[in-house]
PDB file of C-alpha atoms in Angstrom:
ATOM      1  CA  UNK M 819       3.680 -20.995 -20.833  1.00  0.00           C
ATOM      2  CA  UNK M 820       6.737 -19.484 -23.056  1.00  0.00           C
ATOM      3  CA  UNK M 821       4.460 -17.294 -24.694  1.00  0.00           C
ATOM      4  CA  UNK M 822       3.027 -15.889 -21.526  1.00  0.00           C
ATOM      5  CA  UNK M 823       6.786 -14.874 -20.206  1.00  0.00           C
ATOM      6  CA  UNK M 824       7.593 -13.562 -23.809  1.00  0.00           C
ATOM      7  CA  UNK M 825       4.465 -11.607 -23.406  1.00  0.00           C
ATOM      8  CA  UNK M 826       5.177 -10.169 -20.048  1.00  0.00           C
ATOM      9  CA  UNK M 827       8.988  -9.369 -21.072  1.00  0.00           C
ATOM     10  CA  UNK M 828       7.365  -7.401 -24.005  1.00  0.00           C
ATOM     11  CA  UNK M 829       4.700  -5.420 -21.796  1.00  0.00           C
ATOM     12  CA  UNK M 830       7.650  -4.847 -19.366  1.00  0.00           C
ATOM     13  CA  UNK M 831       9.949  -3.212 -22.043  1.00  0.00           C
ATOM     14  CA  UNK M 832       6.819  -1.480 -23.408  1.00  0.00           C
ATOM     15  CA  UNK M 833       6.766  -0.017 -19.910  1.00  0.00           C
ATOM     16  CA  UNK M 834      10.349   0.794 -19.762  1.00  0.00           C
ATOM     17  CA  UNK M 835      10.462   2.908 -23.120  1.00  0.00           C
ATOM     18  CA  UNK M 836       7.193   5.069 -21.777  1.00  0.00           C
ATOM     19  CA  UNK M 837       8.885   5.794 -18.840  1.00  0.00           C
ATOM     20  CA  UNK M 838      11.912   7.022 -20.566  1.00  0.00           C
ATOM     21  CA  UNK M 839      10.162   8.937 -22.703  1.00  0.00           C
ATOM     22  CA  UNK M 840       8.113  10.369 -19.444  1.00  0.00           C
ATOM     23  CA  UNK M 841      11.726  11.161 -17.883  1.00  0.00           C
ATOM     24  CA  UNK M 842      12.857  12.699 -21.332  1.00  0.00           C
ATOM     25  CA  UNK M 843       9.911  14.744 -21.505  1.00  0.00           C
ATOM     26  CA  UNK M 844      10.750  16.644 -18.407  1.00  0.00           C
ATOM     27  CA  UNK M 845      14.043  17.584 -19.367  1.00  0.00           C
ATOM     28  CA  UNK M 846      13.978  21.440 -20.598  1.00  0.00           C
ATOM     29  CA  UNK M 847      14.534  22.453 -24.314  1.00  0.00           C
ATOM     30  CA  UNK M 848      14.446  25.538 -24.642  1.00  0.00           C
ATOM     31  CA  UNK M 849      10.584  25.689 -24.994  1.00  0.00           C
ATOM     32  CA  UNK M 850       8.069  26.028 -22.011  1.00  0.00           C
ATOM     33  CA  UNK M 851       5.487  22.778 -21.084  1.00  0.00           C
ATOM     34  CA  UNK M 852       3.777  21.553 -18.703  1.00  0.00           C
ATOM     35  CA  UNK M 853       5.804  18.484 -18.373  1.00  0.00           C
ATOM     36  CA  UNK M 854       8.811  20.605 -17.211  1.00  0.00           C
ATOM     37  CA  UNK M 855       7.343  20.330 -13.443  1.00  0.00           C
ATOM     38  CA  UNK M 856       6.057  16.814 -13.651  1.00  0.00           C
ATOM     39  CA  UNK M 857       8.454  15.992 -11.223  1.00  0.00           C
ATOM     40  CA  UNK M 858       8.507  18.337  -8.780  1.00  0.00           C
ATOM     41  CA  UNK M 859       6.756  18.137  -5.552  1.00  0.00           C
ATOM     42  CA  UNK M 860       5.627  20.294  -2.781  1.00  0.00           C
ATOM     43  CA  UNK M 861       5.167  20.216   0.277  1.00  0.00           C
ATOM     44  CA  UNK M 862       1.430  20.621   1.144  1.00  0.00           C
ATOM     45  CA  UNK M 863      -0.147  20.227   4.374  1.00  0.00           C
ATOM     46  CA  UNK M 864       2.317  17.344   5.712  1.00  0.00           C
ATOM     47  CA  UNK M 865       2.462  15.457   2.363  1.00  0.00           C
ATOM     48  CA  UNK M 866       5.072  15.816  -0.724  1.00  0.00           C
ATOM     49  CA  UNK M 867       2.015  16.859  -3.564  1.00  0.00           C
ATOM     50  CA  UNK M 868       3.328  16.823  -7.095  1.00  0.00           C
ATOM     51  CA  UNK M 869       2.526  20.670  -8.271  1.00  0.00           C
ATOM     52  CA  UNK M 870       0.001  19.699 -11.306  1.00  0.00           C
ATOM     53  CA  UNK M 871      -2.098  18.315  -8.453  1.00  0.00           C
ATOM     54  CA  UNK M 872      -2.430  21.737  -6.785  1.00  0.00           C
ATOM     55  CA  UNK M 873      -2.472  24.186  -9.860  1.00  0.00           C
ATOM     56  CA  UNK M 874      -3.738  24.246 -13.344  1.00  0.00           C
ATOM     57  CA  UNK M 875      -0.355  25.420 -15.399  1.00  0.00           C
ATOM     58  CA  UNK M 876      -0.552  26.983 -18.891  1.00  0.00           C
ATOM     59  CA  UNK M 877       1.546  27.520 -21.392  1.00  0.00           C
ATOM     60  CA  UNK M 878       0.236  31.258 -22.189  1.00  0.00           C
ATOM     61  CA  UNK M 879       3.633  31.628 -24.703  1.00  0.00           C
ATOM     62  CA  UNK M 880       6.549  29.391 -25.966  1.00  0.00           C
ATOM     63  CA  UNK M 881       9.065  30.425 -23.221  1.00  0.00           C
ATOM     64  CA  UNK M 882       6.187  31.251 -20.017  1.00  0.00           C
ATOM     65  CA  UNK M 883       5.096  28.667 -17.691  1.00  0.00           C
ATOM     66  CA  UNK M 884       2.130  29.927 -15.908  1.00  0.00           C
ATOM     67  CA  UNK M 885       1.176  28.346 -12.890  1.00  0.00           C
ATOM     68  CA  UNK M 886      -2.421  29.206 -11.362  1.00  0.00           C
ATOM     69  CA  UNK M 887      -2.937  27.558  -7.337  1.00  0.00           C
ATOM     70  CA  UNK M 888      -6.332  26.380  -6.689  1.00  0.00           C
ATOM     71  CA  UNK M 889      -5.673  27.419  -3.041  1.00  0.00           C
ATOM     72  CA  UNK M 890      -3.710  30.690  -2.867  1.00  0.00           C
ATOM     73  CA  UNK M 891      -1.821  29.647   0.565  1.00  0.00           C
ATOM     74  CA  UNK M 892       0.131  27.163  -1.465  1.00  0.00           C
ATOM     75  CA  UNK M 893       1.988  29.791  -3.981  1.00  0.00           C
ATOM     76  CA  UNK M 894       5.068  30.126  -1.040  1.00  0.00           C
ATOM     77  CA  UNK M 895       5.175  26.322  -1.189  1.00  0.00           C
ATOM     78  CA  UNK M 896       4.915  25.810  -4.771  1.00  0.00           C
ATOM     79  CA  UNK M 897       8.131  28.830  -5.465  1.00  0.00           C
ATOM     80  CA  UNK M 898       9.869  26.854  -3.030  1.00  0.00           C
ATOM     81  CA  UNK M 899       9.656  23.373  -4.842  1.00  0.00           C
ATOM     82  CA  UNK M 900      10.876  25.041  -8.116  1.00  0.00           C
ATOM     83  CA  UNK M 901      13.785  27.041  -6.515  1.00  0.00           C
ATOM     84  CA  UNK M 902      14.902  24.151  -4.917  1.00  0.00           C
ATOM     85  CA  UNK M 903      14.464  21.672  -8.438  1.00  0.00           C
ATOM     86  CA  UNK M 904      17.187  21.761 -10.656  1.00  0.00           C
ATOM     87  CA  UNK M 905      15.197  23.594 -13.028  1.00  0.00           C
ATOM     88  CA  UNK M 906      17.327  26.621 -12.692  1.00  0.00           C
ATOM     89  CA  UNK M 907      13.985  28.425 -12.969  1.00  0.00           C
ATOM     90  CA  UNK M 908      13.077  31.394 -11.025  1.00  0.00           C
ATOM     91  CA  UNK M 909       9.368  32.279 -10.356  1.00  0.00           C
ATOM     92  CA  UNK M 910       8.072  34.933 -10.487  1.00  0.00           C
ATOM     93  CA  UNK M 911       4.814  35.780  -7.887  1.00  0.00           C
ATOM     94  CA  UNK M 912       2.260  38.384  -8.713  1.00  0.00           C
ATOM     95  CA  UNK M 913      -0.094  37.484  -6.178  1.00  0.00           C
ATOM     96  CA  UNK M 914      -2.180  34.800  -8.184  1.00  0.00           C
ATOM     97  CA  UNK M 915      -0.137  33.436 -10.074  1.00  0.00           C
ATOM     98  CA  UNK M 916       3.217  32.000 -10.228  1.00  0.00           C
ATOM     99  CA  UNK M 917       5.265  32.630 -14.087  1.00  0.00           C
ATOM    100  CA  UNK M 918       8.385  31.134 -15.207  1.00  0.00           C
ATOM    101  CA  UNK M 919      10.119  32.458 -17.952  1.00  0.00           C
ATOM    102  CA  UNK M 920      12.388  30.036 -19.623  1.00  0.00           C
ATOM    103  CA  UNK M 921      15.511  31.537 -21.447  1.00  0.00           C
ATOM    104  CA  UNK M 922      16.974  30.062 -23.944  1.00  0.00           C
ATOM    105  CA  UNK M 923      19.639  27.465 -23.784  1.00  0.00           C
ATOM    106  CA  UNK M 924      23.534  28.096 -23.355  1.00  0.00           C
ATOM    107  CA  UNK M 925      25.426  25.846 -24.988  1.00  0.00           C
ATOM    108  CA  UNK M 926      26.960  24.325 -22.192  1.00  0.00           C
ATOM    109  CA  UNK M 927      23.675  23.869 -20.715  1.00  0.00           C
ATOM    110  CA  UNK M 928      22.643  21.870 -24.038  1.00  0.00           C
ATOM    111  CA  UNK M 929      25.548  19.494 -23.786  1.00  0.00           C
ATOM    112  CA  UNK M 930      24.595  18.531 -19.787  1.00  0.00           C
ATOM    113  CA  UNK M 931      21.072  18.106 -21.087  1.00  0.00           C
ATOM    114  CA  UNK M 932      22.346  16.090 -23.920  1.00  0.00           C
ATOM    115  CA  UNK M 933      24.598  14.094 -21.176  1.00  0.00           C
ATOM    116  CA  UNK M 934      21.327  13.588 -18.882  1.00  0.00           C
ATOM    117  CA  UNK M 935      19.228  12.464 -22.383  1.00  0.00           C
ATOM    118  CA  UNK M 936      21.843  10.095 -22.483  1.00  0.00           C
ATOM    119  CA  UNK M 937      22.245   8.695 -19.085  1.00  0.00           C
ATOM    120  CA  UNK M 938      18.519   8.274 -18.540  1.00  0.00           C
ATOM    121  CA  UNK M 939      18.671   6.326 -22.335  1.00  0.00           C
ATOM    122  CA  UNK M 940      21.837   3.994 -20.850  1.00  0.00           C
ATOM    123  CA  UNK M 941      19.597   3.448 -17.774  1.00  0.00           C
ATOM    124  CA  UNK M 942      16.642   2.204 -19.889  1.00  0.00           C
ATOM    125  CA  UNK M 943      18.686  -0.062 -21.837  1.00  0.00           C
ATOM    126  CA  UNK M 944      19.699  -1.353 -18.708  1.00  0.00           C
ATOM    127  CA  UNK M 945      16.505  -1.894 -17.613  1.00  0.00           C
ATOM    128  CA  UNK M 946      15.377  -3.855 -20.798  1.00  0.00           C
ATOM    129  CA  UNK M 947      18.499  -5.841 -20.381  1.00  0.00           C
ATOM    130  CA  UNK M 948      17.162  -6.991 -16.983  1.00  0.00           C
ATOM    131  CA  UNK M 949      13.676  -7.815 -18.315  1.00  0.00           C
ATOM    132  CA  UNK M 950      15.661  -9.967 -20.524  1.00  0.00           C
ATOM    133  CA  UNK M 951      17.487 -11.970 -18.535  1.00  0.00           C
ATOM    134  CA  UNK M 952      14.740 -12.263 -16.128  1.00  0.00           C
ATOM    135  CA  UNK M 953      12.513 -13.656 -18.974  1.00  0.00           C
ATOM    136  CA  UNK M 954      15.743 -16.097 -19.709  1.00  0.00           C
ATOM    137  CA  UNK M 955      15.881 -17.087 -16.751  1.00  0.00           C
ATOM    138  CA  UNK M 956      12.161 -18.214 -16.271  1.00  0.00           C
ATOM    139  CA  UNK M 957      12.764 -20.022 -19.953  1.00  0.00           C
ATOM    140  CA  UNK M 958      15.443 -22.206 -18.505  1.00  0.00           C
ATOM    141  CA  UNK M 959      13.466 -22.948 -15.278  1.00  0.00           C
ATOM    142  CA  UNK M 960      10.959 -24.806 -17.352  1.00  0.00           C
ATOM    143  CA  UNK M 961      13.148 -26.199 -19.898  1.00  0.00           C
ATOM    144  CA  UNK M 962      14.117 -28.373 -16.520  1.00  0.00           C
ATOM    145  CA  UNK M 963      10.895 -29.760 -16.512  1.00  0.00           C
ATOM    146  CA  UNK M 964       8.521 -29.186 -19.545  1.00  0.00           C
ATOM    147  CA  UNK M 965       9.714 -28.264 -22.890  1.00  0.00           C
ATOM    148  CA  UNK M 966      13.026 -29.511 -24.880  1.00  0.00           C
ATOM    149  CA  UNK M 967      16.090 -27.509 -24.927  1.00  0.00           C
ATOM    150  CA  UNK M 968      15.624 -26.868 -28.697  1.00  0.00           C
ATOM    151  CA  UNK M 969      12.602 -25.117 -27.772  1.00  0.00           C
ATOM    152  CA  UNK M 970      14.148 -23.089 -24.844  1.00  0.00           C
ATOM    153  CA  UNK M 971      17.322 -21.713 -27.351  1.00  0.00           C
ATOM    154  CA  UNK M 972      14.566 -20.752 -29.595  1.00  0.00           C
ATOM    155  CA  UNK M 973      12.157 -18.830 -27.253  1.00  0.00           C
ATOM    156  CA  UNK M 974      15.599 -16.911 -25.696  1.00  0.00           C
ATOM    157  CA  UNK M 975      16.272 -16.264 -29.423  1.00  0.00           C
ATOM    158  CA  UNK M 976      12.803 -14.659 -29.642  1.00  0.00           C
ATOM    159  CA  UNK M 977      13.105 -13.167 -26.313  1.00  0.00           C
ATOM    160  CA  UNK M 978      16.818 -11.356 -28.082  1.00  0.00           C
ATOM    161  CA  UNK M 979      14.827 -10.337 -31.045  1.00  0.00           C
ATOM    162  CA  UNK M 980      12.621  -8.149 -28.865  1.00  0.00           C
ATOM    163  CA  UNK M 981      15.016  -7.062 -26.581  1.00  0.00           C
ATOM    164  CA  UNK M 982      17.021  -5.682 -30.035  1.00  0.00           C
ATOM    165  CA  UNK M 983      13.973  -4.151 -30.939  1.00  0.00           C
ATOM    166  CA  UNK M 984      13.549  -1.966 -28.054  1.00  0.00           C
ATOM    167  CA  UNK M 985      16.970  -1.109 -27.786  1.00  0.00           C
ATOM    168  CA  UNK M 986      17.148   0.535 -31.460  1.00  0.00           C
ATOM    169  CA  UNK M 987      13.599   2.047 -30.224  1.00  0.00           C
ATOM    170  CA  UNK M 988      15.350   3.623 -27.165  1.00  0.00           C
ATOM    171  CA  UNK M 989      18.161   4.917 -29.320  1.00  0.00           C
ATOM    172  CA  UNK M 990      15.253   6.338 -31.879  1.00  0.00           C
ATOM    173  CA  UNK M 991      13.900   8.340 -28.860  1.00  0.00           C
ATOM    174  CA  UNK M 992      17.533   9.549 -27.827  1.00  0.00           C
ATOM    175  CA  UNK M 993      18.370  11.004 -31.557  1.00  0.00           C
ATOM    176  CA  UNK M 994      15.020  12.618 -31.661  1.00  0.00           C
ATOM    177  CA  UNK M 995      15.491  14.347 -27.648  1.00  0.00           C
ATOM    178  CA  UNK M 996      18.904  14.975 -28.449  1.00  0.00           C
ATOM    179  CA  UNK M 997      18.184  17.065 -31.949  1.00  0.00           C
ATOM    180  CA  UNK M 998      15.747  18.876 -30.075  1.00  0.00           C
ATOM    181  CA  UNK M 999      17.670  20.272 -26.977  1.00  0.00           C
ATOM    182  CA  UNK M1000      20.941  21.265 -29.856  1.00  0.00           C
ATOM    183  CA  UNK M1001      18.046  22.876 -31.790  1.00  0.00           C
ATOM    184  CA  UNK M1002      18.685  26.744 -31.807  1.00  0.00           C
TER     185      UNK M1002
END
């Protein structure tokens, strides 16, 4: 029964560090890629549609986004989304297709980036931290009942010794995001 919770807290934080590096991946750096617009979504017929599900978008340099809509009646929609992200992209419509040039970085626009990198990092540290003491707290519900309190200390221990792990992963991802967006 321990090992099953330690196993869950691990898949959890497993989860957590993916979806910060997800969230990371969106944040600009200077270079164009898809997973710039991963979170933006349009408005399509009613329904908020996230934009790779409505065009195919190519990279066709290292600072163009190109954005092709299956269905041509969604390109208003689509420039709207992105003028209203916080992108600070502006598209650019020649009838087909939608481009966004990316410029490069100002410097104060690298340090908010940096402070975003760094927030969303905080907030999955958090989030391990939780899976933590949610996988304590399950450890001391059955050290009520089935195994000895020797047992428990040394499960939480185990439970620490992961959580440690992840955090120094987390911080891993951080240097590596933050080198990149105070790369030149």
């Amino acid at each position: 029964m321990p090992q099953s919770i330690k196993k869950n807290a691990e898949e959890r934080m497993e989860k957590a560090i993916t979806s910060l590096k997800k969230e990371l991946a969106s944040l600009r750096a200077g270079r164009a890629t898809p997973a710039l617009l991963d979170r933006i979504q349009v408005e399509y017929y009613g329904s908020m549609t996230p934009v790779n599900q409505l065009a195919n978008i190519n990279t066709p340099d290292s600072r163009t986004l190109m954005i092709q809509p299956w269905d041509k009646s969604s390109m208003g929609a689509i420039e709207k989304a992105i003028l209203k992200s916080e992108l600070g992209l502006t598209p650019s419509n020649d009838g087909s297709s939608i481009r966004l040039s990316i410029p490069p970085l100002t410097e104060e626009r690298r340090g908010e980036l940096v402070k975003l990198t760094k927030k969303s990092g905080e907030e999955a540290k958090v989030a391990i931290r939780n899976i933590r003491r949610d996988a304590n707290d399950d450890i001391k519900k059955l050290e009520k009942s089935t195994i000895s309190e020797d047992e428990s200390r040394r499960h939480q221990e185990d439970i620490q010794k992961s959580t440690d792990k992840y955090i120094a992963e987390i911080d891993k991802v951080l240097v590596v995001k933050e080198k990149e967006i105070m790369e030149v």
